[in-house]
Amino acid sequence: MEFSSKLIEKAVNEISQLPGIGKRSALRLVLHLLKQPKEQTGFLAQALVNMREDIKYCTNCHNISDSTICEICANKNRNHQIVCVVEDIRDVMAIENTGQFRGVYHVLGGKISPIDGVGPSQLRIATLVEKVKSGSINEVIFALSSTMEGDTTNFYIYKQIADAAIVISTIARGIAVGDELEYADEVTLGRSILQRVPFEKSFKNN
Amino acid sequence: MEFSSKLIEKAVNEISQLPGIGKRSALRLVLHLLKQPKEQTGFLAQALVNMREDIKYCTNCHNISDSTICEICANKNRNHQIVCVVEDIRDVMAIENTGQFRGVYHVLGGKISPIDGVGPSQLRIATLVEKVKSGSINEVIFALSSTMEGDTTNFYIYKQIADAAIVISTIARGIAVGDELEYADEVTLGRSILQRVPFEKSFKNN
């Protein structure tokens, strides 16, 4: 792509480094910004810089936060003895949206993935093991996605905390609510039969 | 969506104002930037601000440019008597890529579209009419997309320059090179028959 303006070229190159945005889409975004008032671009740039510069991570659970202890960890009404292990802030948001979990989180910041060059040392695993060893936790719930990487990460952590006197659980796998049985894959359907639950439990919350 | 951080929320809100980017995609982009070095976000923000603040439009053809006269208009080897009317910089780039056009452009900055609230006064039509009236032009080529809005814009301009002693042409419509006849729509196929060209012309450039 040849541009008639170096400024456009530079902006397009920077935008197209973002995942899922190619040069054409980047040019479309740039032309959109040019049609909007100058302030909009200013606000966008400022929000990005502020976000990147001032973002903090909760020292307890490593979730993204505006303060050194996030709102969830600072909440005394939550059960700090139950820790849900998740990959990133999106998973925290998704679980919070269900309104079913009153414990706290531990955000790993990724999954073990040799292909992407992510090893255990790049994840926040050590602090989780410490928490468990300190004896302040009753239960660890693994809530990583059930992929190869997720399972590997679960197992890696499990091996380090298996001898602690705590409950180690994982979120239930099964047929999604509203899904048709016939379209489910065999592994999921198989697990949902093996891990069947008492019927009375299935329509009660908690 | 509820965010654990106001900084994240603000960045997501600003990004999701861009066309085609929803809140989920915006959050994905923000999390990507958080994993990259701080400089990348800085460069991105700076490129956007520089682009929006310092961008110039060629005073002759209204194309985006880094100087007051764009490279194409400043090029003495091009034929300044043939003016190709296009919608925006993307069309200029597309036509330049073909290498088939040695005239100059006139960038309207959009198409007449009452639904989007774009009237003739918001487009750079007056300066085109002036150029034609000044007698410095031999030919005007309409190269807008052949939609309702494109045709309306063509016709609006045509009415204002029809009495000038110049050639007014429009880019050829027809079956795209490599396309199968059977899948072409009737209007395109019909036009391509009515506007057939001598065979010897069809395999020569220019």
mmCIF file of C-alpha atoms in Angstrom:
data_model
loop_
_atom_site.group_PDB
_atom_site.id
_atom_site.type_symbol
_atom_site.label_atom_id
_atom_site.label_comp_id
_atom_site.label_asym_id
_atom_site.label_seq_id
_atom_site.Cartn_x
_atom_site.Cartn_y
_atom_site.Cartn_z
ATOM 1 C CA MET A 1 0.000 0.000 0.000
ATOM 2 C CA GLU A 2 1.348 3.408 -0.947
ATOM 3 C CA PHE A 3 0.061 6.418 0.913
ATOM 4 C CA SER A 4 0.050 10.015 -0.237
ATOM 5 C CA SER A 5 0.807 11.097 3.323
ATOM 6 C CA LYS A 6 3.478 9.919 5.758
ATOM 7 C CA LEU A 7 1.204 10.836 8.666
ATOM 8 C CA ILE A 8 -1.526 8.529 7.385
ATOM 9 C CA GLU A 9 1.034 5.824 6.695
ATOM 10 C CA LYS A 10 2.425 5.989 10.213
ATOM 11 C CA ALA A 11 -1.021 5.925 11.831
ATOM 12 C CA VAL A 12 -2.091 2.979 9.645
ATOM 13 C CA ASN A 13 1.101 1.077 10.478
ATOM 14 C CA GLU A 14 0.625 1.574 14.208
ATOM 15 C CA ILE A 15 -3.058 0.614 14.173
ATOM 16 C CA SER A 16 -2.475 -2.459 12.026
ATOM 17 C CA GLN A 17 -0.125 -3.874 14.677
ATOM 18 C CA LEU A 18 -3.194 -4.521 16.808
ATOM 19 C CA PRO A 19 -4.510 -8.087 16.559
ATOM 20 C CA GLY A 20 -7.193 -8.666 13.928
ATOM 21 C CA ILE A 21 -6.759 -5.282 12.228
ATOM 22 C CA GLY A 22 -5.171 -5.248 8.780
ATOM 23 C CA LYS A 23 -3.945 -2.262 6.790
ATOM 24 C CA ARG A 24 -7.251 -1.780 4.992
ATOM 25 C CA SER A 25 -9.271 -1.755 8.213
ATOM 26 C CA ALA A 26 -6.687 0.545 9.769
ATOM 27 C CA LEU A 27 -7.059 2.995 6.876
ATOM 28 C CA ARG A 28 -10.829 2.881 7.287
ATOM 29 C CA LEU A 29 -10.456 3.751 10.986
ATOM 30 C CA VAL A 30 -8.039 6.583 10.175
ATOM 31 C CA LEU A 31 -10.407 8.063 7.575
ATOM 32 C CA HIS A 32 -13.218 7.803 10.109
ATOM 33 C CA LEU A 33 -11.195 9.736 12.692
ATOM 34 C CA LEU A 34 -10.409 12.404 10.083
ATOM 35 C CA LYS A 35 -14.127 13.001 9.584
ATOM 36 C CA GLN A 36 -14.739 13.358 13.324
ATOM 37 C CA PRO A 37 -13.848 16.405 15.438
ATOM 38 C CA LYS A 38 -10.179 16.598 16.441
ATOM 39 C CA GLU A 39 -11.116 16.122 20.103
ATOM 40 C CA GLN A 40 -12.248 12.549 19.504
ATOM 41 C CA THR A 41 -8.781 11.480 18.379
ATOM 42 C CA GLY A 42 -7.296 13.382 21.300
ATOM 43 C CA PHE A 43 -9.580 11.640 23.801
ATOM 44 C CA LEU A 44 -8.830 8.252 22.265
ATOM 45 C CA ALA A 45 -5.073 8.776 22.384
ATOM 46 C CA GLN A 46 -5.217 10.138 25.922
ATOM 47 C CA ALA A 47 -7.367 7.254 27.161
ATOM 48 C CA LEU A 48 -4.909 4.743 25.681
ATOM 49 C CA VAL A 49 -1.859 6.424 27.194
ATOM 50 C CA ASN A 50 -3.489 6.903 30.602
ATOM 51 C CA MET A 51 -4.625 3.307 30.604
ATOM 52 C CA ARG A 52 -1.201 1.958 29.702
ATOM 53 C CA GLU A 53 0.761 4.243 32.037
ATOM 54 C CA ASP A 54 -1.411 4.254 35.137
ATOM 55 C CA ILE A 55 -2.907 0.785 35.172
ATOM 56 C CA LYS A 56 -2.283 -1.174 38.335
ATOM 57 C CA TYR A 57 -2.554 -4.828 39.150
ATOM 58 C CA CYS A 58 -4.091 -5.920 42.430
ATOM 59 C CA THR A 59 -1.175 -7.133 44.579
ATOM 60 C CA ASN A 60 -3.376 -9.890 45.975
ATOM 61 C CA CYS A 61 -5.137 -11.417 42.955
ATOM 62 C CA HIS A 62 -3.227 -9.723 40.055
ATOM 63 C CA ASN A 63 -6.474 -8.532 38.486
ATOM 64 C CA ILE A 64 -6.370 -5.204 36.633
ATOM 65 C CA SER A 65 -7.383 -2.474 39.029
ATOM 66 C CA ASP A 66 -7.117 1.261 39.664
ATOM 67 C CA SER A 67 -5.760 0.681 43.176
ATOM 68 C CA THR A 68 -3.204 -1.645 44.748
ATOM 69 C CA ILE A 69 -5.973 -3.874 46.124
ATOM 70 C CA CYS A 70 -8.889 -4.469 43.750
ATOM 71 C CA GLU A 71 -12.515 -3.978 44.777
ATOM 72 C CA ILE A 72 -13.171 -7.696 44.960
ATOM 73 C CA CYS A 73 -10.202 -8.401 47.229
ATOM 74 C CA ALA A 74 -11.051 -5.362 49.360
ATOM 75 C CA ASN A 75 -14.653 -6.530 49.831
ATOM 76 C CA LYS A 76 -15.022 -7.981 53.348
ATOM 77 C CA ASN A 77 -18.355 -9.600 52.459
ATOM 78 C CA ARG A 78 -16.685 -12.003 50.079
ATOM 79 C CA ASN A 79 -15.294 -15.362 51.100
ATOM 80 C CA HIS A 80 -11.518 -15.011 50.918
ATOM 81 C CA GLN A 81 -11.009 -18.711 51.575
ATOM 82 C CA ILE A 82 -12.364 -19.727 48.179
ATOM 83 C CA VAL A 83 -10.079 -18.752 45.293
ATOM 84 C CA CYS A 84 -11.130 -19.049 41.660
ATOM 85 C CA VAL A 85 -8.152 -19.355 39.283
ATOM 86 C CA VAL A 86 -8.758 -17.622 35.924
ATOM 87 C CA GLU A 87 -6.747 -16.585 32.902
ATOM 88 C CA ASP A 88 -7.469 -12.859 32.641
ATOM 89 C CA ILE A 89 -9.785 -9.988 33.521
ATOM 90 C CA ARG A 90 -12.351 -11.056 30.908
ATOM 91 C CA ASP A 91 -12.950 -14.276 32.798
ATOM 92 C CA VAL A 92 -13.343 -12.354 36.057
ATOM 93 C CA MET A 93 -15.933 -10.133 34.350
ATOM 94 C CA ALA A 94 -17.763 -13.130 32.911
ATOM 95 C CA ILE A 95 -17.958 -14.938 36.273
ATOM 96 C CA GLU A 96 -18.915 -11.739 38.136
ATOM 97 C CA ASN A 97 -21.767 -11.285 35.649
ATOM 98 C CA THR A 98 -23.283 -14.619 36.700
ATOM 99 C CA GLY A 99 -23.660 -13.352 40.276
ATOM 100 C CA GLN A 100 -23.027 -16.956 41.496
ATOM 101 C CA PHE A 101 -19.559 -16.587 42.941
ATOM 102 C CA ARG A 102 -18.846 -14.857 46.243
ATOM 103 C CA GLY A 103 -15.234 -15.905 46.695
ATOM 104 C CA VAL A 104 -12.151 -14.131 45.337
ATOM 105 C CA TYR A 105 -10.019 -14.619 42.236
ATOM 106 C CA HIS A 106 -6.454 -15.346 41.263
ATOM 107 C CA VAL A 107 -5.620 -14.020 37.793
ATOM 108 C CA LEU A 108 -2.787 -15.965 36.141
ATOM 109 C CA GLY A 109 -2.342 -13.564 33.221
ATOM 110 C CA GLY A 110 -2.358 -16.328 30.608
ATOM 111 C CA LYS A 111 -2.035 -20.050 30.102
ATOM 112 C CA ILE A 112 1.048 -22.231 29.732
ATOM 113 C CA SER A 113 1.542 -22.365 25.957
ATOM 114 C CA PRO A 114 4.934 -23.447 24.607
ATOM 115 C CA ILE A 115 3.803 -22.554 21.059
ATOM 116 C CA ASP A 116 3.293 -18.924 22.070
ATOM 117 C CA GLY A 117 6.440 -19.003 24.201
ATOM 118 C CA VAL A 118 4.541 -18.723 27.491
ATOM 119 C CA GLY A 119 6.069 -20.809 30.270
ATOM 120 C CA PRO A 120 4.988 -21.175 33.928
ATOM 121 C CA SER A 121 7.462 -18.499 35.037
ATOM 122 C CA GLN A 122 5.628 -15.821 33.031
ATOM 123 C CA LEU A 123 2.368 -16.559 34.849
ATOM 124 C CA ARG A 124 1.403 -15.616 38.390
ATOM 125 C CA ILE A 125 1.555 -19.178 39.679
ATOM 126 C CA ALA A 126 4.114 -18.764 42.497
ATOM 127 C CA THR A 127 1.943 -16.332 44.454
ATOM 128 C CA LEU A 128 -1.018 -18.733 44.213
ATOM 129 C CA VAL A 129 1.090 -21.603 45.582
ATOM 130 C CA GLU A 130 2.286 -19.326 48.406
ATOM 131 C CA LYS A 131 -1.300 -18.404 49.269
ATOM 132 C CA VAL A 132 -2.229 -22.074 49.441
ATOM 133 C CA LYS A 133 0.846 -22.986 51.535
ATOM 134 C CA SER A 134 0.132 -20.147 53.972
ATOM 135 C CA GLY A 135 -3.019 -22.048 54.979
ATOM 136 C CA SER A 136 -5.446 -19.180 54.462
ATOM 137 C CA ILE A 137 -7.397 -20.950 51.708
ATOM 138 C CA ASN A 138 -10.044 -23.696 51.884
ATOM 139 C CA GLU A 139 -10.746 -24.272 48.212
ATOM 140 C CA VAL A 140 -9.136 -23.590 44.835
ATOM 141 C CA ILE A 141 -11.454 -23.645 41.809
ATOM 142 C CA PHE A 142 -9.816 -24.009 38.396
ATOM 143 C CA ALA A 143 -11.788 -21.957 35.856
ATOM 144 C CA LEU A 144 -9.498 -21.996 32.820
ATOM 145 C CA SER A 145 -10.882 -22.771 29.390
ATOM 146 C CA SER A 146 -10.809 -26.499 28.654
ATOM 147 C CA THR A 147 -8.183 -26.446 25.942
ATOM 148 C CA MET A 148 -4.837 -28.201 25.811
ATOM 149 C CA GLU A 149 -3.203 -25.101 27.306
ATOM 150 C CA GLY A 150 -5.851 -24.727 29.999
ATOM 151 C CA ASP A 151 -5.572 -28.385 31.031
ATOM 152 C CA THR A 152 -1.773 -28.200 31.088
ATOM 153 C CA THR A 153 -1.880 -25.121 33.311
ATOM 154 C CA ASN A 154 -4.429 -26.733 35.661
ATOM 155 C CA PHE A 155 -2.279 -29.821 35.990
ATOM 156 C CA TYR A 156 0.938 -27.849 36.532
ATOM 157 C CA ILE A 157 -0.640 -25.912 39.403
ATOM 158 C CA TYR A 158 -2.383 -29.012 40.753
ATOM 159 C CA LYS A 159 0.912 -30.848 41.161
ATOM 160 C CA GLN A 160 2.267 -28.046 43.331
ATOM 161 C CA ILE A 161 -0.711 -27.732 45.649
ATOM 162 C CA ALA A 162 -2.044 -31.324 45.675
ATOM 163 C CA ASP A 163 -0.572 -32.115 49.092
ATOM 164 C CA ALA A 164 -2.187 -29.133 50.799
ATOM 165 C CA ALA A 165 -5.241 -29.904 52.925
ATOM 166 C CA ILE A 166 -7.699 -28.023 50.719
ATOM 167 C CA VAL A 167 -10.459 -28.800 48.256
ATOM 168 C CA ILE A 168 -9.298 -28.503 44.635
ATOM 169 C CA SER A 169 -12.183 -28.331 42.179
ATOM 170 C CA THR A 170 -12.777 -27.366 38.585
ATOM 171 C CA ILE A 171 -15.817 -25.759 36.997
ATOM 172 C CA ALA A 172 -18.369 -28.236 35.627
ATOM 173 C CA ARG A 173 -18.131 -29.213 31.973
ATOM 174 C CA GLY A 174 -21.323 -30.235 30.249
ATOM 175 C CA ILE A 175 -24.011 -29.362 27.767
ATOM 176 C CA ALA A 176 -24.603 -25.600 27.736
ATOM 177 C CA VAL A 177 -28.032 -24.449 28.900
ATOM 178 C CA GLY A 178 -30.267 -24.205 25.815
ATOM 179 C CA ASP A 179 -28.077 -26.468 23.667
ATOM 180 C CA GLU A 180 -29.396 -29.494 21.797
ATOM 181 C CA LEU A 181 -27.937 -32.852 22.890
ATOM 182 C CA GLU A 182 -27.497 -34.089 19.328
ATOM 183 C CA TYR A 183 -25.041 -31.314 18.460
ATOM 184 C CA ALA A 184 -22.833 -31.744 21.527
ATOM 185 C CA ASP A 185 -19.395 -33.315 21.064
ATOM 186 C CA GLU A 186 -18.858 -36.765 22.613
ATOM 187 C CA VAL A 187 -16.308 -35.683 25.210
ATOM 188 C CA THR A 188 -18.601 -33.009 26.624
ATOM 189 C CA LEU A 189 -21.679 -35.261 26.526
ATOM 190 C CA GLY A 190 -19.701 -38.113 28.074
ATOM 191 C CA ARG A 191 -18.476 -35.928 30.940
ATOM 192 C CA SER A 192 -21.937 -34.531 31.529
ATOM 193 C CA ILE A 193 -23.235 -38.093 32.062
ATOM 194 C CA LEU A 194 -20.347 -39.225 34.267
ATOM 195 C CA GLN A 195 -20.583 -36.058 36.359
ATOM 196 C CA ARG A 196 -24.369 -36.052 36.621
ATOM 197 C CA VAL A 197 -25.842 -34.153 39.589
ATOM 198 C CA PRO A 198 -28.884 -34.886 41.810
ATOM 199 C CA PHE A 199 -31.970 -33.546 40.038
ATOM 200 C CA GLU A 200 -33.075 -31.382 42.964
ATOM 201 C CA LYS A 201 -29.727 -29.650 42.857
ATOM 202 C CA SER A 202 -30.081 -28.799 39.148
ATOM 203 C CA PHE A 203 -32.831 -26.211 39.547
ATOM 204 C CA LYS A 204 -31.588 -24.629 42.777
ATOM 205 C CA ASN A 205 -29.071 -21.821 42.825
ATOM 206 C CA ASN A 206 -26.170 -22.584 45.197
ATOM 207 C CA MET B 1 -20.163 -4.530 30.806
ATOM 208 C CA GLU B 2 -18.724 -3.708 34.201
ATOM 209 C CA PHE B 3 -15.021 -3.074 34.467
ATOM 210 C CA SER B 4 -12.847 -3.383 37.541
ATOM 211 C CA SER B 5 -10.884 -0.342 36.379
ATOM 212 C CA LYS B 6 -12.053 3.090 35.241
ATOM 213 C CA LEU B 7 -8.955 3.396 33.044
ATOM 214 C CA ILE B 8 -9.845 0.237 31.170
ATOM 215 C CA GLU B 9 -13.462 1.340 30.914
ATOM 216 C CA LYS B 10 -12.521 4.700 29.418
ATOM 217 C CA ALA B 11 -10.117 3.185 26.899
ATOM 218 C CA VAL B 12 -12.700 0.578 25.870
ATOM 219 C CA ASN B 13 -15.383 3.243 25.494
ATOM 220 C CA GLU B 14 -13.167 5.406 23.277
ATOM 221 C CA ILE B 15 -12.017 2.510 21.091
ATOM 222 C CA SER B 16 -15.533 1.155 20.667
ATOM 223 C CA GLN B 17 -16.624 4.448 19.113
ATOM 224 C CA LEU B 18 -14.639 3.467 16.035
ATOM 225 C CA PRO B 19 -16.718 1.881 13.278
ATOM 226 C CA GLY B 20 -16.913 -1.909 13.355
ATOM 227 C CA ILE B 21 -15.363 -2.268 16.828
ATOM 228 C CA GLY B 22 -17.642 -3.334 19.668
ATOM 229 C CA LYS B 23 -16.909 -3.337 23.393
ATOM 230 C CA ARG B 24 -15.660 -6.919 23.392
ATOM 231 C CA SER B 25 -13.214 -6.311 20.544
ATOM 232 C CA ALA B 26 -12.129 -3.079 22.209
ATOM 233 C CA LEU B 27 -11.379 -4.935 25.445
ATOM 234 C CA ARG B 28 -9.370 -7.494 23.477
ATOM 235 C CA LEU B 29 -7.304 -4.680 21.940
ATOM 236 C CA VAL B 30 -6.770 -3.050 25.331
ATOM 237 C CA LEU B 31 -5.602 -6.339 26.893
ATOM 238 C CA HIS B 32 -3.269 -6.815 23.934
ATOM 239 C CA LEU B 33 -1.742 -3.363 24.494
ATOM 240 C CA LEU B 34 -1.298 -4.139 28.191
ATOM 241 C CA LYS B 35 0.825 -7.171 27.279
ATOM 242 C CA GLN B 36 3.022 -5.117 24.926
ATOM 243 C CA PRO B 37 5.752 -2.683 25.997
ATOM 244 C CA LYS B 38 4.487 0.738 27.081
ATOM 245 C CA GLU B 39 6.176 2.367 24.090
ATOM 246 C CA GLN B 40 3.836 0.675 21.631
ATOM 247 C CA THR B 41 0.805 2.379 23.125
ATOM 248 C CA GLY B 42 2.728 5.642 23.202
ATOM 249 C CA PHE B 43 3.662 5.374 19.525
ATOM 250 C CA LEU B 44 0.100 4.476 18.579
ATOM 251 C CA ALA B 45 -1.369 7.422 20.487
ATOM 252 C CA GLN B 46 1.245 9.808 19.130
ATOM 253 C CA ALA B 47 0.726 8.653 15.535
ATOM 254 C CA LEU B 48 -3.024 9.189 15.859
ATOM 255 C CA VAL B 49 -2.672 12.662 17.362
ATOM 256 C CA ASN B 50 -0.013 13.749 14.844
ATOM 257 C CA MET B 51 -2.118 12.444 11.991
ATOM 258 C CA ARG B 52 -5.262 14.227 13.145
ATOM 259 C CA GLU B 53 -3.555 17.513 14.055
ATOM 260 C CA ASP B 54 -1.104 17.942 11.201
ATOM 261 C CA ILE B 55 -2.916 16.393 8.270
ATOM 262 C CA LYS B 56 -3.337 18.692 5.285
ATOM 263 C CA TYR B 57 -5.592 18.541 2.291
ATOM 264 C CA CYS B 58 -4.215 19.435 -1.146
ATOM 265 C CA THR B 59 -5.715 22.834 -1.992
ATOM 266 C CA ASN B 60 -6.046 21.754 -5.614
ATOM 267 C CA CYS B 61 -7.586 18.271 -5.489
ATOM 268 C CA HIS B 62 -8.517 18.007 -1.756
ATOM 269 C CA ASN B 63 -6.662 14.721 -1.417
ATOM 270 C CA ILE B 64 -5.014 14.004 1.931
ATOM 271 C CA SER B 65 -1.434 15.196 1.795
ATOM 272 C CA ASP B 66 1.488 16.283 3.951
ATOM 273 C CA SER B 67 1.893 19.534 1.996
ATOM 274 C CA THR B 68 -0.495 22.154 0.602
ATOM 275 C CA ILE B 69 -0.152 20.700 -2.913
ATOM 276 C CA CYS B 70 -0.137 16.909 -3.096
ATOM 277 C CA GLU B 71 2.523 14.946 -4.980
ATOM 278 C CA ILE B 72 0.166 14.087 -7.815
ATOM 279 C CA CYS B 73 -0.919 17.706 -8.410
ATOM 280 C CA ALA B 74 2.713 18.873 -8.120
ATOM 281 C CA ASN B 75 3.886 16.336 -10.720
ATOM 282 C CA LYS B 76 4.480 18.176 -14.002
ATOM 283 C CA ASN B 77 4.604 14.924 -15.975
ATOM 284 C CA ARG B 78 0.922 14.283 -15.340
ATOM 285 C CA ASN B 79 -1.855 15.554 -17.565
ATOM 286 C CA HIS B 80 -3.586 18.293 -15.576
ATOM 287 C CA GLN B 81 -6.347 18.618 -18.165
ATOM 288 C CA ILE B 82 -7.882 15.252 -17.316
ATOM 289 C CA VAL B 83 -9.541 15.172 -13.900
ATOM 290 C CA CYS B 84 -10.792 11.974 -12.300
ATOM 291 C CA VAL B 85 -13.549 12.583 -9.727
ATOM 292 C CA VAL B 86 -13.390 10.167 -6.784
ATOM 293 C CA GLU B 87 -14.913 9.796 -3.361
ATOM 294 C CA ASP B 88 -11.895 9.588 -1.090
ATOM 295 C CA ILE B 89 -8.184 8.805 -0.758
ATOM 296 C CA ARG B 90 -8.809 5.060 -0.938
ATOM 297 C CA ASP B 91 -10.099 5.423 -4.497
ATOM 298 C CA VAL B 92 -7.058 7.517 -5.432
ATOM 299 C CA MET B 93 -4.823 4.765 -4.036
ATOM 300 C CA ALA B 94 -6.765 2.068 -5.915
ATOM 301 C CA ILE B 95 -6.561 3.893 -9.255
ATOM 302 C CA GLU B 96 -2.886 4.802 -8.737
ATOM 303 C CA ASN B 97 -2.158 1.113 -8.130
ATOM 304 C CA THR B 98 -3.440 0.241 -11.618
ATOM 305 C CA GLY B 99 -0.786 2.479 -13.185
ATOM 306 C CA GLN B 100 -3.275 3.266 -15.984
ATOM 307 C CA PHE B 101 -4.119 6.872 -15.148
ATOM 308 C CA ARG B 102 -1.756 9.785 -15.760
ATOM 309 C CA GLY B 103 -4.185 12.643 -15.152
ATOM 310 C CA VAL B 104 -5.021 14.275 -11.812
ATOM 311 C CA TYR B 105 -7.788 13.747 -9.281
ATOM 312 C CA HIS B 106 -10.547 15.672 -7.588
ATOM 313 C CA VAL B 107 -11.482 14.175 -4.216
ATOM 314 C CA LEU B 108 -15.080 14.951 -3.227
ATOM 315 C CA GLY B 109 -14.767 13.679 0.329
ATOM 316 C CA GLY B 110 -17.957 11.604 0.135
ATOM 317 C CA LYS B 111 -21.119 11.042 -1.838
ATOM 318 C CA ILE B 112 -24.483 12.803 -1.685
ATOM 319 C CA SER B 113 -26.460 10.690 0.777
ATOM 320 C CA PRO B 114 -29.578 12.180 2.396
ATOM 321 C CA ILE B 115 -29.873 9.120 4.679
ATOM 322 C CA ASP B 116 -26.463 9.869 6.201
ATOM 323 C CA GLY B 117 -27.207 13.615 6.200
ATOM 324 C CA VAL B 118 -24.610 14.388 3.515
ATOM 325 C CA GLY B 119 -25.740 17.089 1.082
ATOM 326 C CA PRO B 120 -23.880 18.620 -1.881
ATOM 327 C CA SER B 121 -22.666 21.533 0.251
ATOM 328 C CA GLN B 122 -20.614 19.193 2.455
ATOM 329 C CA LEU B 123 -18.714 17.863 -0.577
ATOM 330 C CA ARG B 124 -15.990 19.604 -2.577
ATOM 331 C CA ILE B 125 -18.195 20.104 -5.644
ATOM 332 C CA ALA B 126 -17.978 23.887 -5.993
ATOM 333 C CA THR B 127 -14.214 23.876 -6.572
ATOM 334 C CA LEU B 128 -14.593 21.213 -9.261
ATOM 335 C CA VAL B 129 -17.222 23.297 -11.071
ATOM 336 C CA GLU B 130 -14.940 26.339 -10.803
ATOM 337 C CA LYS B 131 -12.031 24.380 -12.302
ATOM 338 C CA VAL B 132 -14.239 23.296 -15.216
ATOM 339 C CA LYS B 133 -15.576 26.842 -15.767
ATOM 340 C CA SER B 134 -12.055 28.272 -15.741
ATOM 341 C CA GLY B 135 -11.422 26.350 -18.979
ATOM 342 C CA SER B 136 -8.273 24.571 -17.815
ATOM 343 C CA ILE B 137 -9.790 21.098 -18.115
ATOM 344 C CA ASN B 138 -10.414 18.897 -21.173
ATOM 345 C CA GLU B 139 -12.078 15.891 -19.591
ATOM 346 C CA VAL B 140 -13.835 14.957 -16.372
ATOM 347 C CA ILE B 141 -13.999 11.241 -15.529
ATOM 348 C CA PHE B 142 -16.551 10.166 -12.926
ATOM 349 C CA ALA B 143 -15.107 7.298 -10.879
ATOM 350 C CA LEU B 144 -17.607 7.017 -8.027
ATOM 351 C CA SER B 145 -18.978 3.645 -6.998
ATOM 352 C CA SER B 146 -22.110 2.743 -8.935
ATOM 353 C CA THR B 147 -24.560 2.917 -6.072
ATOM 354 C CA MET B 148 -27.637 5.095 -5.675
ATOM 355 C CA GLU B 149 -25.494 7.694 -3.881
ATOM 356 C CA GLY B 150 -22.732 7.531 -6.467
ATOM 357 C CA ASP B 151 -25.140 7.943 -9.375
ATOM 358 C CA THR B 152 -26.914 10.828 -7.627
ATOM 359 C CA THR B 153 -23.610 12.601 -7.043
ATOM 360 C CA ASN B 154 -22.509 12.023 -10.651
ATOM 361 C CA PHE B 155 -25.764 13.448 -11.943
ATOM 362 C CA TYR B 156 -25.699 16.453 -9.602
ATOM 363 C CA ILE B 157 -22.228 17.420 -10.800
ATOM 364 C CA TYR B 158 -23.074 16.619 -14.423
ATOM 365 C CA LYS B 159 -25.952 19.077 -14.422
ATOM 366 C CA GLN B 160 -23.606 21.875 -13.359
ATOM 367 C CA ILE B 161 -20.858 21.196 -15.890
ATOM 368 C CA ALA B 162 -22.864 19.780 -18.816
ATOM 369 C CA ASP B 163 -22.742 23.029 -20.809
ATOM 370 C CA ALA B 164 -18.944 23.322 -20.644
ATOM 371 C CA ALA B 165 -17.051 22.337 -23.800
ATOM 372 C CA ILE B 166 -15.340 19.315 -22.250
ATOM 373 C CA VAL B 167 -15.580 15.538 -22.443
ATOM 374 C CA ILE B 168 -17.492 14.077 -19.512
ATOM 375 C CA SER B 169 -16.961 10.336 -19.120
ATOM 376 C CA THR B 170 -17.472 7.670 -16.530
ATOM 377 C CA ILE B 171 -15.409 4.557 -15.797
ATOM 378 C CA ALA B 172 -16.558 1.447 -17.682
ATOM 379 C CA ARG B 173 -18.982 -0.906 -15.975
ATOM 380 C CA GLY B 174 -18.883 -4.542 -16.960
ATOM 381 C CA ILE B 175 -17.934 -8.042 -15.993
ATOM 382 C CA ALA B 176 -14.833 -8.044 -13.814
ATOM 383 C CA VAL B 177 -11.743 -9.701 -15.258
ATOM 384 C CA GLY B 178 -11.754 -13.347 -14.199
ATOM 385 C CA ASP B 179 -15.482 -13.406 -13.353
ATOM 386 C CA GLU B 180 -17.882 -16.003 -14.745
ATOM 387 C CA LEU B 181 -20.663 -14.617 -16.951
ATOM 388 C CA GLU B 182 -23.345 -16.781 -15.386
ATOM 389 C CA TYR B 183 -22.882 -15.187 -11.953
ATOM 390 C CA ALA B 184 -22.998 -11.577 -13.161
ATOM 391 C CA ASP B 185 -26.107 -9.527 -12.386
ATOM 392 C CA GLU B 186 -28.294 -8.535 -15.340
ATOM 393 C CA VAL B 187 -27.646 -4.804 -15.131
ATOM 394 C CA THR B 188 -23.877 -5.253 -15.293
ATOM 395 C CA LEU B 189 -24.070 -7.888 -18.024
ATOM 396 C CA GLY B 190 -26.543 -5.758 -19.996
ATOM 397 C CA ARG B 191 -24.290 -2.704 -19.802
ATOM 398 C CA SER B 192 -21.240 -4.711 -20.784
ATOM 399 C CA ILE B 193 -23.022 -5.783 -23.985
ATOM 400 C CA LEU B 194 -24.368 -2.327 -24.848
ATOM 401 C CA GLN B 195 -20.981 -0.744 -24.167
ATOM 402 C CA ARG B 196 -18.930 -3.398 -25.978
ATOM 403 C CA VAL B 197 -15.497 -2.321 -27.237
ATOM 404 C CA PRO B 198 -13.562 -3.220 -30.421
ATOM 405 C CA PHE B 199 -11.747 -6.503 -29.794
ATOM 406 C CA GLU B 200 -8.304 -5.149 -30.688
ATOM 407 C CA LYS B 201 -8.731 -2.495 -27.997
ATOM 408 C CA SER B 202 -9.553 -5.091 -25.338
ATOM 409 C CA PHE B 203 -6.051 -6.552 -25.084
ATOM 410 C CA LYS B 204 -4.075 -3.324 -25.489
ATOM 411 C CA ASN B 205 -3.252 -1.066 -22.568
ATOM 412 C CA ASN B 206 -4.265 2.552 -23.251
#
